[in-house]
């Protein structure tokens, strides 16, 4: 089976979040199942060296954003189809915004061009390959199913995956003609959304199947609380909506071999975590003699992640005997709050504003627990990394967090199945209560180590999820 994946990010080439990790890992996980997956991706500046050594396989003079060509190249075990359109993608800044942090004002043309190029390749195929399934990811690829349906001719079946429904790709209606969209489809039943065009809604309406990244999130987005205005669209298509958990690359995230750690370890010998904790203390100025648990945060600093509630709970965390290490960036007020907490609690709270991939590995390797108090979380990957490293997740009961962490209640502790701590109230009271539970459990060394070993025994790789995607593709083809 041939699958064309259309995405705006793909690790290790370009990454702003979990979408990139999924796009980077899924092709390799599907290959043993007989699926030949090729990844279509914009040729951002970081990918231009790959363009230079690739082979042109298609050329278009009339994409919504102007001319572009598609270059095929093998890299990092993946077959990439890079859309080389310098006027759209070869620019400084991030994939969606410029260096000042504001979205590029031509994002509608940029990602419509990606989607249209993918659709045209799907119709015509390449010299030796033609997709059976087109798998689009998030709003950036949301128009792909629309372009596949518009000509009214046989086309590959399509799947769209929602990684975060909060990002919907909403643009002014007058752009529709420039994007080559059928105006009679600009209706509430089509891609019209409150007078605008929504790329994500377009994908949800016109794709043959919809997935999201955890079973719980698939249920949550049918409700007004989590559906972000698209719950009606999704409810109407509930029969073709499913949730498949993300996995992680267990070769990259492996405490026994991770080169970013000060000392490697495994579930049979957890002593190595102490050396990693000491290194964290050195880097962040934390007290290395502290006896309580070291909690970490590795996250975008946003209210969605519940980190405003955590910031308010820091005095309680410290007073109760905990330490906190923070790695992330985001809302200026939250960055300031964590910096202030580090100044107010020297030796107990440390923060690194920004992102450092190697340091994120060290934090997983040396911390006792990872805090993820998200108000919503489609899947989440950091809790999976935490499980893999015996760094117990302390998580809100939502989305993929609820699907992957077993709460350390009395019954689960007795059965030795507990892998972390779940809570419901993402407010200061709820956060302080779950922190207290974690700190009390940490004092019981046998229980804590039992939870660590149970966490590290969980299946967090891509094998199960890859089989679920393969089964889904077969089901979609048979419909």
XYZ file of C-alpha atoms in Angstrom:
479
model
C 0.000 0.000 0.000
C 1.248 3.486 -0.867
C 0.521 6.438 1.422
C 1.281 10.108 0.830
C 1.594 12.024 4.090
C 1.119 15.801 3.886
C 2.501 17.773 6.797
C 4.004 21.147 7.664
C 6.539 19.662 10.113
C 8.653 16.524 10.306
C 11.355 15.664 12.831
C 14.294 15.912 12.730
C 14.115 18.490 9.925
C 11.614 21.064 11.200
C 9.777 20.981 14.526
C 7.593 23.216 16.676
C 5.654 20.481 18.483
C 4.395 16.919 18.596
C 3.177 16.914 14.990
C 6.798 16.803 13.851
C 7.564 13.797 16.051
C 4.589 11.882 14.682
C 5.446 12.707 11.066
C 9.049 11.688 11.624
C 8.313 8.378 13.340
C 5.218 7.021 11.578
C 6.811 6.129 8.204
C 9.423 3.880 9.799
C 6.820 2.236 12.028
C 4.567 1.496 9.046
C 7.293 0.158 6.741
C 7.429 -3.343 8.333
C 3.668 -3.565 7.739
C 4.122 -3.239 3.988
C 3.240 0.443 3.712
C 5.399 2.639 1.473
C 4.903 6.117 2.927
C 6.302 9.285 1.385
C 6.210 12.585 3.230
C 5.317 15.850 1.498
C 6.786 18.845 3.295
C 7.596 22.482 2.472
C 11.228 23.191 1.595
C 12.016 25.538 4.463
C 15.554 27.005 4.660
C 16.753 24.128 6.878
C 15.800 21.670 4.116
C 17.434 23.473 1.184
C 20.606 21.316 1.383
C 18.341 18.290 0.813
C 16.685 20.011 -2.148
C 20.126 20.506 -3.690
C 20.824 16.757 -3.729
C 17.314 15.571 -4.562
C 15.604 14.766 -7.848
C 12.800 16.872 -9.298
C 9.719 14.697 -9.727
C 7.000 17.284 -10.465
C 6.666 20.939 -11.403
C 3.710 23.334 -11.188
C 3.443 26.838 -12.572
C 0.096 27.784 -11.106
C -0.132 26.866 -7.428
C -2.119 29.339 -5.273
C 1.143 30.913 -4.164
C 2.885 30.807 -7.529
C 5.227 28.311 -9.158
C 6.786 25.392 -7.316
C 8.478 22.106 -7.935
C 8.596 18.885 -5.948
C 11.974 17.331 -5.189
C 12.280 13.761 -3.918
C 15.151 12.891 -1.594
C 16.038 10.176 0.912
C 17.089 11.465 4.335
C 17.120 10.061 7.881
C 15.420 6.897 6.653
C 12.485 8.844 5.147
C 11.421 9.479 1.555
C 10.694 13.192 1.399
C 8.794 15.083 -1.288
C 9.863 18.684 -0.746
C 7.794 21.519 -2.184
C 10.443 23.934 -3.399
C 8.692 27.305 -3.720
C 11.213 29.877 -2.460
C 8.741 32.760 -2.592
C 6.626 30.897 -0.022
C 8.984 28.972 2.229
C 12.598 30.133 1.870
C 12.455 32.892 4.474
C 13.813 33.609 7.936
C 11.660 32.902 10.962
C 9.499 29.949 11.884
C 7.343 27.785 9.647
C 4.220 29.818 10.458
C 5.464 33.175 11.734
C 8.259 35.651 11.238
C 10.941 36.524 13.755
C 8.662 39.043 15.456
C 6.238 36.239 16.325
C 3.344 37.280 14.061
C 1.879 34.864 11.516
C 2.999 35.247 7.922
C 0.250 37.180 6.134
C 0.325 34.735 3.198
C -0.061 31.520 5.224
C -3.274 30.764 3.316
C -1.395 30.763 0.003
C 1.614 28.927 1.454
C -0.291 25.956 2.803
C -2.932 25.892 0.084
C 0.002 25.461 -2.305
C 1.280 22.523 -0.251
C -2.175 20.913 -0.261
C -2.772 21.495 -3.971
C 0.641 20.146 -4.977
C -0.061 17.037 -2.876
C -3.447 16.553 -4.552
C -2.020 16.948 -8.039
C 0.717 14.415 -7.325
C -2.001 12.105 -6.004
C -3.939 12.333 -9.260
C -0.961 11.926 -11.573
C 1.376 9.815 -9.443
C 5.122 9.780 -9.863
C 7.120 7.742 -12.348
C 7.193 4.667 -10.112
C 4.685 5.416 -7.377
C 1.102 6.557 -6.845
C -0.651 6.871 -3.482
C -3.626 4.757 -2.460
C -4.222 6.914 0.631
C -3.453 10.581 1.267
C -2.942 11.340 4.967
C -3.156 15.047 5.824
C -2.153 16.511 9.182
C -3.739 19.527 10.877
C -5.024 22.716 9.270
C -1.884 23.290 7.230
C -2.790 20.273 5.091
C -6.539 20.676 5.565
C -7.338 21.687 1.988
C -5.807 18.493 0.590
C -9.045 16.453 0.835
C -10.937 19.372 -0.765
C -8.589 19.522 -3.752
C -8.882 15.733 -4.098
C -12.697 15.945 -4.233
C -13.152 19.081 -6.364
C -12.477 17.727 -9.877
C -15.104 15.026 -9.516
C -12.796 12.318 -10.839
C -11.460 9.162 -9.127
C -8.892 10.066 -6.493
C -7.066 8.362 -3.626
C -8.959 8.066 -0.365
C -8.055 10.601 2.301
C -7.532 10.734 6.053
C -6.985 13.844 8.158
C -5.492 13.810 11.653
C -6.265 16.524 14.209
C -3.284 17.129 16.458
C -4.787 20.200 18.145
C -8.242 21.459 17.212
C -7.503 24.883 18.675
C -5.537 25.734 15.510
C -8.012 25.914 12.642
C -6.406 27.859 9.776
C -9.055 30.554 9.481
C -8.811 33.100 6.653
C -10.958 35.757 4.973
C -13.590 34.501 2.547
C -12.355 36.634 -0.340
C -9.190 34.518 -0.474
C -11.184 31.503 -1.697
C -11.062 32.375 -5.369
C -7.302 32.904 -5.250
C -6.945 29.482 -3.616
C -8.808 27.742 -6.424
C -11.692 26.631 -4.215
C -15.180 25.935 -5.512
C -17.338 28.841 -4.394
C -20.491 26.689 -4.257
C -18.754 24.769 -1.451
C -18.452 27.943 0.631
C -21.440 26.989 2.795
C -21.997 25.943 6.427
C -22.015 22.352 5.141
C -18.700 22.973 3.359
C -15.615 24.971 4.341
C -17.359 28.187 5.412
C -16.880 28.989 9.082
C -18.578 32.091 10.535
C -18.100 33.946 7.281
C -14.473 32.855 6.839
C -12.688 29.892 5.290
C -11.429 27.307 7.779
C -8.753 24.991 6.414
C -9.286 22.547 9.259
C -13.059 22.477 8.854
C -12.529 21.863 5.139
C -10.466 18.791 5.904
C -12.978 17.524 8.462
C -15.850 17.847 5.991
C -14.211 16.420 2.886
C -11.788 13.749 4.178
C -12.966 10.148 4.014
C -11.890 9.502 7.599
C -10.895 11.672 10.572
C -8.498 10.661 13.307
C -7.129 12.374 16.336
C -4.298 11.430 18.599
C -6.020 9.686 21.493
C -9.339 7.903 22.088
C -10.317 10.237 24.929
C -9.647 13.353 22.850
C -11.782 11.851 20.053
C -14.687 11.822 22.521
C -13.875 15.184 24.075
C -13.888 17.131 20.794
C -17.532 16.178 20.276
C -18.395 18.525 23.149
C -18.542 22.344 23.273
C -15.862 22.424 25.969
C -13.205 20.822 23.768
C -14.566 21.095 20.214
C -13.542 24.748 19.807
C -16.605 25.485 17.695
C -16.214 22.431 15.456
C -18.060 19.978 17.674
C -21.139 20.100 15.399
C -19.084 19.248 12.319
C -17.423 16.375 14.154
C -20.682 15.072 15.616
C -22.106 14.914 12.097
C -19.095 12.832 11.037
C -18.780 10.799 14.237
C -19.112 7.525 12.308
C -15.758 8.173 10.589
C -13.952 9.657 13.610
C -11.469 7.608 15.635
C -8.647 8.171 18.082
C -5.226 6.519 17.743
C -2.629 7.206 20.395
C 0.711 8.634 19.366
C 3.855 6.709 20.151
C 7.434 7.823 20.634
C 10.750 6.822 19.106
C 12.039 4.406 21.729
C 15.525 4.392 20.217
C 15.898 8.152 20.635
C 14.151 8.125 24.009
C 15.964 5.337 25.823
C 17.530 5.984 29.240
C 19.850 3.013 28.789
C 21.577 4.573 25.768
C 20.642 8.287 25.729
C 23.849 10.284 25.084
C 22.304 13.420 26.630
C 22.306 11.841 30.096
C 25.099 12.198 32.620
C 24.614 8.522 33.401
C 22.513 5.862 31.700
C 20.189 3.529 33.579
C 17.285 1.131 33.151
C 14.380 -0.253 35.163
C 16.589 -2.850 36.843
C 19.056 -0.227 38.070
C 17.566 3.195 38.734
C 20.612 4.535 40.558
C 21.727 6.432 37.465
C 18.913 8.944 37.947
C 20.835 10.446 40.882
C 23.768 11.454 38.671
C 21.386 13.070 36.207
C 19.645 14.933 39.010
C 22.999 16.250 40.211
C 23.730 17.561 36.713
C 20.344 19.312 36.583
C 21.099 20.945 39.933
C 24.432 22.191 38.626
C 22.892 23.675 35.481
C 19.947 25.373 37.217
C 21.535 26.293 40.543
C 19.368 23.925 42.567
C 20.393 22.549 45.950
C 21.993 19.129 45.267
C 21.472 18.030 48.893
C 17.704 18.526 48.783
C 15.880 15.380 49.935
C 12.423 15.883 48.459
C 11.218 15.075 44.932
C 12.397 17.067 41.939
C 9.483 17.946 39.662
C 10.093 19.180 36.132
C 8.132 21.064 33.491
C 9.077 20.695 29.807
C 6.479 22.640 27.904
C 5.214 25.641 26.042
C 4.368 28.084 28.801
C 0.685 28.702 28.145
C -2.601 28.663 30.023
C -3.701 25.707 27.875
C -0.967 23.745 29.643
C -2.341 24.831 33.041
C 0.944 26.464 33.937
C -0.705 29.579 35.333
C -2.196 27.349 38.062
C 1.156 25.677 38.650
C 2.926 29.039 38.931
C 0.519 30.020 41.709
C 1.097 26.679 43.450
C 4.907 26.980 43.542
C 5.088 28.372 47.111
C 3.095 25.340 48.291
C 5.292 22.961 46.285
C 8.417 24.389 47.911
C 6.930 24.525 51.410
C 5.891 20.873 51.087
C 9.436 19.760 50.314
C 9.574 19.737 46.522
C 11.965 21.218 43.988
C 11.028 22.439 40.511
C 12.971 22.621 37.235
C 11.320 24.422 34.307
C 12.275 24.316 30.624
C 10.128 26.178 28.123
C 9.002 29.433 26.629
C 5.701 31.018 25.742
C 3.442 33.647 27.252
C 5.590 36.538 28.562
C 3.634 36.711 31.814
C 4.292 33.031 32.506
C 7.961 33.318 31.606
C 8.149 36.193 34.102
C 6.257 34.190 36.745
C 8.696 31.273 36.612
C 11.721 33.589 36.593
C 10.311 35.346 39.666
C 9.711 31.998 41.364
C 13.343 31.023 40.781
C 14.483 34.317 42.318
C 12.106 33.941 45.263
C 13.100 30.338 45.984
C 16.833 30.001 45.311
C 18.018 26.417 45.304
C 14.440 25.151 45.146
C 13.218 26.471 41.787
C 15.258 26.819 38.606
C 14.194 27.718 35.104
C 15.598 27.863 31.594
C 13.461 30.047 29.350
C 13.830 28.738 25.821
C 14.207 25.244 24.483
C 17.104 22.806 24.492
C 16.472 19.280 23.183
C 19.432 17.767 25.029
C 18.448 19.402 28.296
C 14.901 18.084 27.894
C 16.371 14.566 27.833
C 18.442 15.299 30.940
C 15.387 16.631 32.781
C 13.537 13.411 31.996
C 16.540 11.390 33.125
C 17.120 13.194 36.413
C 13.738 14.383 37.635
C 11.455 12.319 39.828
C 8.198 13.491 38.266
C 7.013 15.585 35.313
C 4.129 18.026 35.733
C 1.552 18.309 32.918
C -1.519 20.105 34.327
C -3.066 20.734 30.887
C -6.607 22.019 30.506
C -6.767 20.007 27.300
C -4.167 17.749 25.714
C -4.938 15.869 22.479
C -2.260 13.269 23.186
C 0.883 14.651 24.749
C 4.321 13.176 24.324
C 6.202 14.409 27.379
C 4.248 12.076 29.658
C 5.284 9.180 27.392
C 8.915 10.257 27.675
C 8.383 10.432 31.440
C 7.039 6.878 31.549
C 10.001 5.666 29.491
C 12.472 7.340 31.891
C 10.750 6.427 35.165
C 9.878 10.089 35.724
C 6.346 9.780 36.995
C 3.773 11.904 35.144
C 1.561 14.152 37.262
C -1.193 14.958 34.783
C -4.676 16.361 34.367
C -7.314 13.787 33.493
C -7.851 14.835 29.885
C -7.143 13.641 26.342
C -4.147 11.418 25.848
C -2.942 12.085 29.381
C -5.934 10.154 30.703
C -5.312 7.365 28.186
C -1.650 6.795 29.054
C -1.218 7.282 32.811
C -2.565 4.967 35.534
C -3.334 6.873 38.729
C -1.423 5.982 41.877
C -4.493 5.247 43.954
C -4.451 2.600 46.679
C -5.806 -0.201 44.478
C -3.328 0.478 41.685
C -0.445 0.695 44.151
C -1.396 -2.649 45.666
C -1.626 -4.190 42.185
C 1.709 -2.551 41.234
C 0.141 -1.060 38.100
C 0.237 2.646 39.019
C 2.407 4.794 36.731
C 1.670 8.374 37.820
C -0.890 10.736 39.297
C -4.086 12.085 37.707
C -6.286 14.948 38.873
C -9.371 16.775 37.622
C -9.346 20.366 38.887
C -6.853 22.412 36.852
C -6.740 25.232 39.362
C -4.489 26.058 42.292
C -6.478 23.814 44.677
C -6.354 20.838 42.324
C -2.658 21.274 41.574
C -1.665 21.590 45.236
C -3.711 18.511 46.133
C -2.051 16.312 43.513
C 1.386 17.680 44.436
C 0.714 16.656 48.035
C -0.243 13.148 46.906
C 2.924 12.822 44.847
C 5.148 14.139 47.648
C 3.584 11.764 50.194
C 4.080 8.817 47.831
C 7.699 9.829 47.168
C 8.371 9.459 50.901
C 7.402 5.782 50.598
C 10.436 4.612 48.659
C 9.139 1.132 47.864
C 5.881 2.475 46.409
C 7.697 5.117 44.367
C 10.177 2.670 42.883
C 7.380 0.201 42.142
C 5.600 2.965 40.207
C 8.799 3.827 38.341
C 9.277 0.239 37.216
C 5.617 -0.065 36.201
C 5.946 3.165 34.213
C 9.082 1.969 32.446
C 7.367 -1.300 31.467
C 4.599 0.491 29.533
C 4.417 0.112 25.746
C 5.018 3.664 24.515
C 6.538 2.955 21.084
C 4.832 3.048 17.711
C 4.169 -0.682 17.169
C 0.580 -0.775 18.435
C -0.344 2.593 16.926
C 1.244 1.744 13.572
C -0.873 -1.403 13.346
C -3.950 0.701 14.135
C -3.097 3.128 11.307
C -2.451 0.249 8.905
C -5.811 -1.294 9.783
C -7.488 2.091 9.343
C -5.966 2.590 5.891
C -7.234 -0.836 4.816
C -10.696 -0.028 6.165
C -10.805 3.313 4.336
C -9.722 1.666 1.083
C -12.449 -0.953 1.379
C -15.278 1.556 1.916
